Amino acid sequence: MTAAGVSAAAPDAALAALFVPFESGELSLPADGRVLFLRARAGVRLREMAQPGWLFEQGFLPFADELARNGLRVGEPAADEKFSLVLLLPPRQRDEARALFARALQHVAAGGVLLAAMPNAEGAKSGEADLAKLAGPVQHQSKHKCRVFWSTLSADTVDRAVLAEWLALDAPREIMDGYISRPGLFAWDRIDRASALLAAHLPADLRGSVADLGGGYGYLSTQVIARCPRVQAIDLYEAEARALEPARLNLTRAKREAGRELAVAVYWHDVTRGLAQRYDAIVSNPPFHQGRADLPELGRAFIVSAAEALQPDGRLLLVANRHLPYEAVLASRFHEVRTLVVQEGFKVIEAVGVRG
């Protein structure tokens, strides 16, 4: 548990597997030191391998902060920047992974290597097949219940049509009811049932300035705008950078459809580190896991940050899986806590009056 309240979970086995080809002698680090690591994760082996000049990209802010705390250079490559080696930890969601393979390939210099690692249980064989379809011949090794695979860039073997098709997979797209999302976000292709339950129980008299913590592509924020006419401003906080553009698009549409003046803003922010502003109300469907592991401490950290950011008479409305043990921390932070509804395995809770 970090000071921020988020478990900086140990990097999964894929990170360890990623460096196996260097240990076995199958690959060597480039002499020019030009290395880009996409979706990078911090870890002991990475600290041993990383060299000055390596660039690390990570869109999930807690993980990006962890890389920076390890003294690594975190940022984004220029659109036309090339590297002799591009490392990649592909995500499980296949459209997101394919888009990332295509983007990674664009940053590989001629004769350079694109190297990826995935757990066997999370689509490693499909990932390898996808890279082969895109880039041509692929080599692989297996270690730590993962598959690490790589391709050396040759203009003659890259399928340009597939490259263009897969690059487009990451573009924000309409999913349902006019909402914009993109592959790989939480509940990216649907309206999450828990969030919909909270939306249905939003008090019509919610007023003033509101924050949405962990707002994803913006569904809850849009519902606050649509259902609560006395709300004058809403700020959405989200740690995943890829969610920010869809969220802005969805909030802009919601504001237009509401036909009234209100201020909206979207922030790339780790909620567990606290908020700089005060609010009359906060809504949240807080995350409670990293990867496949339950992590109720994360939801509790959201509650603490919410309590610290609310006005003394402020209101917190949150939804959670029924089994999650949030009541004790809520009671310690608020004068009044009540469950509004329990339905389909979820509970909607209202907490009012921040304890001093």
CSV table of C-alpha atoms in Angstrom, one decimal:
chain,number,residue,atom,x,y,z
A,1,MET,CA,0.0,0.0,0.0
A,2,THR,CA,1.5,3.3,-1.0
A,3,ALA,CA,1.1,6.6,0.7
A,4,ALA,CA,-1.4,7.5,-1.9
A,5,GLY,CA,-3.6,4.6,-0.9
A,6,VAL,CA,-3.2,2.6,-4.2
A,7,SER,CA,-1.4,-0.7,-4.1
A,8,ALA,CA,1.5,-0.4,-6.5
A,9,ALA,CA,1.0,-4.1,-7.3
A,10,ALA,CA,4.1,-6.0,-8.3
A,11,PRO,CA,4.5,-6.1,-12.0
A,12,ASP,CA,3.1,-9.3,-13.4
A,13,ALA,CA,5.1,-12.1,-14.9
A,14,ALA,CA,5.0,-10.6,-18.3
A,15,LEU,CA,7.5,-7.9,-17.3
A,16,ALA,CA,9.9,-10.5,-16.1
A,17,ALA,CA,9.4,-12.5,-19.3
A,18,LEU,CA,10.0,-9.5,-21.5
A,19,PHE,CA,13.7,-9.5,-20.8
A,20,VAL,CA,14.3,-13.3,-21.2
A,21,PRO,CA,15.6,-13.0,-24.8
A,22,PHE,CA,18.4,-10.7,-23.6
A,23,GLU,CA,19.3,-13.1,-20.8
A,24,SER,CA,19.4,-16.0,-23.3
A,25,GLY,CA,21.4,-14.2,-25.8
A,26,GLU,CA,18.7,-14.2,-28.5
A,27,LEU,CA,18.6,-10.4,-28.5
A,28,SER,CA,21.0,-7.7,-27.5
A,29,LEU,CA,20.2,-4.2,-26.3
A,30,PRO,CA,20.8,-1.6,-29.1
A,31,ALA,CA,24.2,0.1,-29.1
A,32,ASP,CA,22.6,3.5,-29.7
A,33,GLY,CA,20.5,3.2,-26.6
A,34,ARG,CA,17.3,4.1,-28.5
A,35,VAL,CA,14.6,2.2,-26.6
A,36,LEU,CA,10.9,3.0,-26.2
A,37,PHE,CA,8.8,1.1,-23.7
A,38,LEU,CA,5.0,1.3,-24.2
A,39,ARG,CA,2.6,0.5,-21.4
A,40,ALA,CA,5.7,0.3,-19.2
A,41,ARG,CA,5.6,-1.0,-15.7
A,42,ALA,CA,8.2,-0.4,-12.9
A,43,GLY,CA,10.0,-3.4,-11.4
A,44,VAL,CA,13.3,-4.7,-10.1
A,45,ARG,CA,14.3,-6.2,-13.4
A,46,LEU,CA,13.5,-3.1,-15.3
A,47,ARG,CA,15.6,-1.0,-12.9
A,48,GLU,CA,18.5,-3.4,-13.6
A,49,MET,CA,18.1,-3.2,-17.4
A,50,ALA,CA,17.1,0.4,-18.1
A,51,GLN,CA,19.7,2.8,-19.4
A,52,PRO,CA,19.8,6.5,-19.7
A,53,GLY,CA,17.9,7.7,-22.8
A,54,TRP,CA,15.2,5.0,-22.6
A,55,LEU,CA,11.7,6.5,-22.9
A,56,PHE,CA,8.8,5.1,-20.9
A,57,GLU,CA,5.1,5.7,-21.8
A,58,GLN,CA,2.3,4.8,-19.4
A,59,GLY,CA,-1.2,6.2,-19.6
A,60,PHE,CA,-2.4,5.0,-16.2
A,61,LEU,CA,-1.3,7.8,-13.9
A,62,PRO,CA,-0.4,5.7,-10.7
A,63,PHE,CA,1.8,3.5,-12.8
A,64,ALA,CA,3.4,6.5,-14.6
A,65,ASP,CA,4.1,8.1,-11.2
A,66,GLU,CA,5.7,4.9,-10.0
A,67,LEU,CA,8.0,4.8,-13.1
A,68,ALA,CA,9.0,8.4,-12.4
A,69,ARG,CA,9.7,7.6,-8.7
A,70,ASN,CA,12.1,5.0,-10.0
A,71,GLY,CA,14.1,7.7,-11.8
A,72,LEU,CA,12.9,6.7,-15.3
A,73,ARG,CA,12.1,9.2,-18.1
A,74,VAL,CA,8.3,9.1,-18.6
A,75,GLY,CA,6.7,10.8,-21.6
A,76,GLU,CA,5.4,10.3,-25.1
A,77,PRO,CA,7.5,9.9,-28.3
A,78,ALA,CA,7.1,12.4,-31.1
A,79,ALA,CA,4.8,11.1,-33.9
A,80,ASP,CA,7.8,10.5,-36.2
A,81,GLU,CA,10.3,9.4,-33.6
A,82,LYS,CA,12.1,6.1,-34.3
A,83,PHE,CA,13.7,3.6,-31.9
A,84,SER,CA,16.0,0.6,-32.4
A,85,LEU,CA,14.0,-1.3,-29.8
A,86,VAL,CA,10.4,-0.9,-28.9
A,87,LEU,CA,9.2,-2.9,-25.8
A,88,LEU,CA,5.5,-3.5,-25.2
A,89,LEU,CA,3.2,-5.1,-22.7
A,90,PRO,CA,0.0,-5.5,-24.7
A,91,PRO,CA,-3.3,-5.3,-22.9
A,92,ARG,CA,-5.8,-8.2,-22.8
A,93,GLN,CA,-8.5,-6.4,-24.9
A,94,ARG,CA,-7.7,-7.4,-28.5
A,95,ASP,CA,-8.8,-4.2,-30.4
A,96,GLU,CA,-6.7,-2.1,-28.0
A,97,ALA,CA,-3.8,-4.5,-28.3
A,98,ARG,CA,-3.9,-4.5,-32.1
A,99,ALA,CA,-4.0,-0.7,-32.2
A,100,LEU,CA,-1.0,-0.6,-29.8
A,101,PHE,CA,0.9,-3.1,-32.0
A,102,ALA,CA,0.3,-0.9,-35.0
A,103,ARG,CA,1.4,2.3,-33.2
A,104,ALA,CA,4.5,0.6,-31.7
A,105,LEU,CA,5.5,-0.6,-35.2
A,106,GLN,CA,5.4,3.0,-36.4
A,107,HIS,CA,8.1,3.9,-33.9
A,108,VAL,CA,10.5,1.0,-34.8
A,109,ALA,CA,13.5,2.1,-36.9
A,110,ALA,CA,14.4,0.1,-40.0
A,111,GLY,CA,16.0,-3.1,-38.9
A,112,GLY,CA,14.9,-2.5,-35.3
A,113,VAL,CA,13.0,-4.9,-33.1
A,114,LEU,CA,9.4,-4.8,-31.6
A,115,LEU,CA,9.4,-7.0,-28.5
A,116,ALA,CA,6.2,-7.9,-26.5
A,117,ALA,CA,5.3,-10.2,-23.7
A,118,MET,CA,1.9,-11.5,-22.6
A,119,PRO,CA,0.6,-14.0,-20.0
A,120,ASN,CA,-0.4,-17.3,-21.6
A,121,ALA,CA,-3.8,-17.0,-19.9
A,122,GLU,CA,-4.5,-13.5,-21.4
A,123,GLY,CA,-4.2,-14.2,-25.1
A,124,ALA,CA,-0.5,-14.5,-25.6
A,125,LYS,CA,-0.8,-16.9,-28.7
A,126,SER,CA,-3.4,-14.5,-30.2
A,127,GLY,CA,-1.1,-11.6,-29.6
A,128,GLU,CA,1.8,-13.4,-31.3
A,129,ALA,CA,-0.4,-14.3,-34.2
A,130,ASP,CA,-1.5,-10.6,-34.5
A,131,LEU,CA,2.0,-9.3,-34.6
A,132,ALA,CA,2.9,-11.9,-37.2
A,133,LYS,CA,-0.1,-10.8,-39.3
A,134,LEU,CA,1.0,-7.2,-39.1
A,135,ALA,CA,4.8,-7.3,-39.2
A,136,GLY,CA,5.8,-10.7,-40.7
A,137,PRO,CA,8.0,-13.4,-39.2
A,138,VAL,CA,8.0,-13.6,-35.4
A,139,GLN,CA,10.2,-15.4,-33.0
A,140,HIS,CA,9.2,-16.4,-29.5
A,141,GLN,CA,10.2,-17.9,-26.1
A,142,SER,CA,8.2,-19.0,-23.1
A,143,LYS,CA,8.9,-18.2,-19.5
A,144,HIS,CA,7.0,-17.4,-16.3
A,145,LYS,CA,3.8,-18.8,-17.8
A,146,CYS,CA,4.1,-16.1,-20.5
A,147,ARG,CA,5.1,-15.8,-24.1
A,148,VAL,CA,7.6,-13.3,-25.2
A,149,PHE,CA,7.7,-12.6,-28.9
A,150,TRP,CA,9.4,-10.3,-31.3
A,151,SER,CA,9.7,-9.2,-34.9
A,152,THR,CA,12.5,-7.4,-36.7
A,153,LEU,CA,11.1,-4.5,-38.9
A,154,SER,CA,11.4,-5.0,-42.6
A,155,ALA,CA,9.4,-2.8,-45.0
A,156,ASP,CA,8.9,-5.8,-47.2
A,157,THR,CA,7.0,-7.8,-44.6
A,158,VAL,CA,4.8,-5.1,-43.0
A,159,ASP,CA,1.2,-5.4,-44.1
A,160,ARG,CA,0.3,-1.7,-44.7
A,161,ALA,CA,-3.4,-2.3,-45.1
A,162,VAL,CA,-3.5,-4.1,-41.7
A,163,LEU,CA,-1.4,-1.3,-40.2
A,164,ALA,CA,-3.9,1.4,-41.3
A,165,GLU,CA,-6.9,-0.7,-40.2
A,166,TRP,CA,-5.5,-1.4,-36.7
A,167,LEU,CA,-4.3,2.2,-36.1
A,168,ALA,CA,-7.9,3.2,-36.5
A,169,LEU,CA,-9.1,0.8,-33.8
A,170,ASP,CA,-8.1,3.1,-31.0
A,171,ALA,CA,-10.2,6.1,-32.3
A,172,PRO,CA,-13.0,7.1,-30.0
A,173,ARG,CA,-16.2,5.6,-31.3
A,174,GLU,CA,-19.9,5.7,-30.6
A,175,ILE,CA,-21.1,2.7,-28.6
A,176,MET,CA,-24.8,3.1,-27.5
A,177,ASP,CA,-27.2,5.9,-26.7
A,178,GLY,CA,-24.8,8.3,-28.3
A,179,TYR,CA,-21.9,7.7,-25.9
A,180,ILE,CA,-18.4,7.8,-27.2
A,181,SER,CA,-15.8,5.3,-25.9
A,182,ARG,CA,-12.8,3.4,-27.0
A,183,PRO,CA,-11.6,-0.2,-26.6
A,184,GLY,CA,-9.9,-1.2,-23.3
A,185,LEU,CA,-11.6,1.4,-21.0
A,186,PHE,CA,-13.7,0.1,-18.1
A,187,ALA,CA,-17.0,-1.2,-19.5
A,188,TRP,CA,-15.9,0.4,-22.8
A,189,ASP,CA,-18.6,-0.9,-25.0
A,190,ARG,CA,-21.7,-0.7,-22.7
A,191,ILE,CA,-23.2,1.2,-19.9
A,192,ASP,CA,-22.0,-0.3,-16.7
A,193,ARG,CA,-24.8,-1.7,-14.6
A,194,ALA,CA,-23.5,-0.4,-11.3
A,195,SER,CA,-23.1,3.1,-12.8
A,196,ALA,CA,-26.6,2.9,-14.3
A,197,LEU,CA,-28.0,2.0,-10.9
A,198,LEU,CA,-26.4,5.0,-9.2
A,199,ALA,CA,-27.6,7.3,-12.0
A,200,ALA,CA,-31.2,6.1,-11.4
A,201,HIS,CA,-30.9,7.1,-7.7
A,202,LEU,CA,-29.2,10.5,-8.1
A,203,PRO,CA,-31.1,13.0,-6.0
A,204,ALA,CA,-32.9,15.6,-8.2
A,205,ASP,CA,-31.9,18.3,-5.6
A,206,LEU,CA,-28.2,17.7,-6.1
A,207,ARG,CA,-26.8,21.2,-6.5
A,208,GLY,CA,-23.7,23.4,-6.8
A,209,SER,CA,-20.3,22.1,-7.7
A,210,VAL,CA,-20.0,18.3,-8.2
A,211,ALA,CA,-17.0,16.0,-8.8
A,212,ASP,CA,-17.1,12.5,-10.5
A,213,LEU,CA,-14.2,10.4,-9.2
A,214,GLY,CA,-12.9,7.7,-11.5
A,215,GLY,CA,-15.3,8.9,-14.2
A,216,GLY,CA,-14.1,6.8,-17.1
A,217,TYR,CA,-15.6,7.8,-20.4
A,218,GLY,CA,-18.1,10.1,-18.5
A,219,TYR,CA,-21.4,8.3,-18.2
A,220,LEU,CA,-22.1,9.3,-14.6
A,221,SER,CA,-21.1,12.9,-15.2
A,222,THR,CA,-23.5,13.1,-18.1
A,223,GLN,CA,-26.3,11.7,-16.0
A,224,VAL,CA,-25.6,14.3,-13.3
A,225,ILE,CA,-26.0,17.0,-16.0
A,226,ALA,CA,-29.2,15.4,-17.3
A,227,ARG,CA,-30.9,14.6,-14.0
A,228,CYS,CA,-29.8,17.3,-11.6
A,229,PRO,CA,-30.8,20.8,-13.0
A,230,ARG,CA,-29.4,22.7,-10.0
A,231,VAL,CA,-25.8,21.4,-10.6
A,232,GLN,CA,-23.7,24.4,-11.8
A,233,ALA,CA,-20.4,22.7,-12.4
A,234,ILE,CA,-19.0,19.2,-12.7
A,235,ASP,CA,-15.4,18.1,-12.7
A,236,LEU,CA,-14.5,14.5,-13.9
A,237,TYR,CA,-11.3,12.9,-12.5
A,238,GLU,CA,-9.8,9.9,-14.2
A,239,ALA,CA,-6.4,8.2,-14.0
A,240,GLU,CA,-6.5,6.5,-17.4
A,241,ALA,CA,-5.4,9.0,-20.0
A,242,ARG,CA,-7.1,7.2,-22.9
A,243,ALA,CA,-10.5,7.9,-21.2
A,244,LEU,CA,-10.1,11.7,-21.3
A,245,GLU,CA,-11.0,12.4,-24.9
A,246,PRO,CA,-14.2,10.3,-24.9
A,247,ALA,CA,-15.1,11.9,-21.5
A,248,ARG,CA,-14.7,15.4,-22.9
A,249,LEU,CA,-16.8,14.6,-26.0
A,250,ASN,CA,-19.6,13.0,-23.9
A,251,LEU,CA,-19.7,15.9,-21.4
A,252,THR,CA,-19.8,18.5,-24.3
A,253,ARG,CA,-22.8,16.7,-25.7
A,254,ALA,CA,-24.5,16.4,-22.4
A,255,LYS,CA,-24.1,20.1,-21.7
A,256,ARG,CA,-25.4,21.0,-25.1
A,257,GLU,CA,-28.5,18.7,-24.7
A,258,ALA,CA,-29.1,20.2,-21.2
A,259,GLY,CA,-29.5,23.6,-22.8
A,260,ARG,CA,-28.1,25.5,-19.8
A,261,GLU,CA,-25.0,27.1,-18.6
A,262,LEU,CA,-22.6,25.0,-16.5
A,263,ALA,CA,-18.9,24.5,-16.2
A,264,VAL,CA,-17.4,21.1,-17.1
A,265,ALA,CA,-13.8,20.0,-16.8
A,266,VAL,CA,-11.9,16.7,-17.2
A,267,TYR,CA,-8.7,16.0,-15.3
A,268,TRP,CA,-6.0,13.3,-15.6
A,269,HIS,CA,-5.6,12.7,-11.9
A,270,ASP,CA,-4.9,10.0,-9.3
A,271,VAL,CA,-7.9,10.5,-6.9
A,272,THR,CA,-6.2,8.7,-4.1
A,273,ARG,CA,-3.7,11.6,-3.9
A,274,GLY,CA,-6.5,13.9,-2.9
A,275,LEU,CA,-8.2,16.8,-4.7
A,276,ALA,CA,-7.3,20.4,-4.8
A,277,GLN,CA,-10.8,21.8,-4.8
A,278,ARG,CA,-13.9,21.7,-2.6
A,279,TYR,CA,-17.3,20.3,-3.8
A,280,ASP,CA,-20.9,20.4,-2.7
A,281,ALA,CA,-21.3,16.8,-3.8
A,282,ILE,CA,-19.3,13.9,-5.2
A,283,VAL,CA,-20.4,10.9,-7.2
A,284,SER,CA,-18.3,7.8,-7.8
A,285,ASN,CA,-18.3,4.2,-9.0
A,286,PRO,CA,-14.8,3.6,-7.5
A,287,PRO,CA,-12.5,1.0,-8.9
A,288,PHE,CA,-11.9,-1.9,-6.5
A,289,HIS,CA,-9.4,-4.1,-8.3
A,290,GLN,CA,-6.1,-4.0,-10.2
A,291,GLY,CA,-5.8,-6.7,-12.8
A,292,ARG,CA,-7.9,-9.6,-11.5
A,293,ALA,CA,-7.2,-9.1,-7.8
A,294,ASP,CA,-9.8,-7.4,-5.5
A,295,LEU,CA,-8.3,-4.4,-3.9
A,296,PRO,CA,-11.0,-2.8,-1.6
A,297,GLU,CA,-8.3,-0.5,-0.2
A,298,LEU,CA,-8.6,1.4,-3.5
A,299,GLY,CA,-12.3,2.1,-3.0
A,300,ARG,CA,-11.6,3.1,0.6
A,301,ALA,CA,-9.0,5.5,-0.6
A,302,PHE,CA,-11.5,7.1,-2.9
A,303,ILE,CA,-13.9,7.6,0.0
A,304,VAL,CA,-11.2,9.3,2.1
A,305,SER,CA,-10.3,11.6,-0.7
A,306,ALA,CA,-14.0,12.4,-1.3
A,307,ALA,CA,-14.5,13.2,2.4
A,308,GLU,CA,-11.5,15.5,2.4
A,309,ALA,CA,-12.7,17.4,-0.7
A,310,LEU,CA,-16.4,17.9,0.3
A,311,GLN,CA,-17.8,21.0,1.9
A,312,PRO,CA,-18.8,20.3,5.6
A,313,ASP,CA,-22.4,19.7,4.6
A,314,GLY,CA,-21.5,17.9,1.4
A,315,ARG,CA,-22.9,14.6,0.0
A,316,LEU,CA,-21.2,11.6,-1.3
A,317,LEU,CA,-23.1,9.2,-3.6
A,318,LEU,CA,-21.3,6.0,-4.5
A,319,VAL,CA,-22.1,2.6,-5.9
A,320,ALA,CA,-20.2,-0.6,-5.1
A,321,ASN,CA,-20.4,-4.3,-5.2
A,322,ARG,CA,-22.5,-5.5,-2.4
A,323,HIS,CA,-19.7,-7.5,-0.7
A,324,LEU,CA,-17.2,-4.6,-0.5
A,325,PRO,CA,-16.6,-3.5,3.1
A,326,TYR,CA,-16.9,0.3,2.8
A,327,GLU,CA,-19.3,1.0,5.7
A,328,ALA,CA,-16.7,1.4,8.4
A,329,VAL,CA,-14.7,4.0,6.6
A,330,LEU,CA,-17.9,5.8,5.6
A,331,ALA,CA,-19.1,5.9,9.2
A,332,SER,CA,-15.7,7.2,10.3
A,333,ARG,CA,-15.8,10.1,7.8
A,334,PHE,CA,-19.5,11.1,7.6
A,335,HIS,CA,-22.2,11.8,10.2
A,336,GLU,CA,-25.0,10.1,8.2
A,337,VAL,CA,-24.6,7.0,6.0
A,338,ARG,CA,-27.6,5.2,4.4
A,339,THR,CA,-28.0,2.6,1.8
A,340,LEU,CA,-30.4,3.8,-0.9
A,341,VAL,CA,-30.8,0.5,-2.7
A,342,VAL,CA,-29.4,-3.0,-3.0
A,343,GLN,CA,-30.0,-4.5,-6.4
A,344,GLU,CA,-28.4,-7.0,-8.7
A,345,GLY,CA,-25.4,-7.4,-6.4
A,346,PHE,CA,-24.7,-3.7,-6.1
A,347,LYS,CA,-25.4,-1.2,-3.4
A,348,VAL,CA,-25.9,2.6,-3.7
A,349,ILE,CA,-24.9,4.5,-0.6
A,350,GLU,CA,-25.4,8.2,0.3
A,351,ALA,CA,-23.1,9.8,3.0
A,352,VAL,CA,-23.8,13.3,4.3
A,353,GLY,CA,-22.1,15.7,6.6
A,354,VAL,CA,-18.3,15.4,6.8
A,355,ARG,CA,-16.9,14.7,10.2
A,356,GLY,CA,-14.4,17.3,11.4
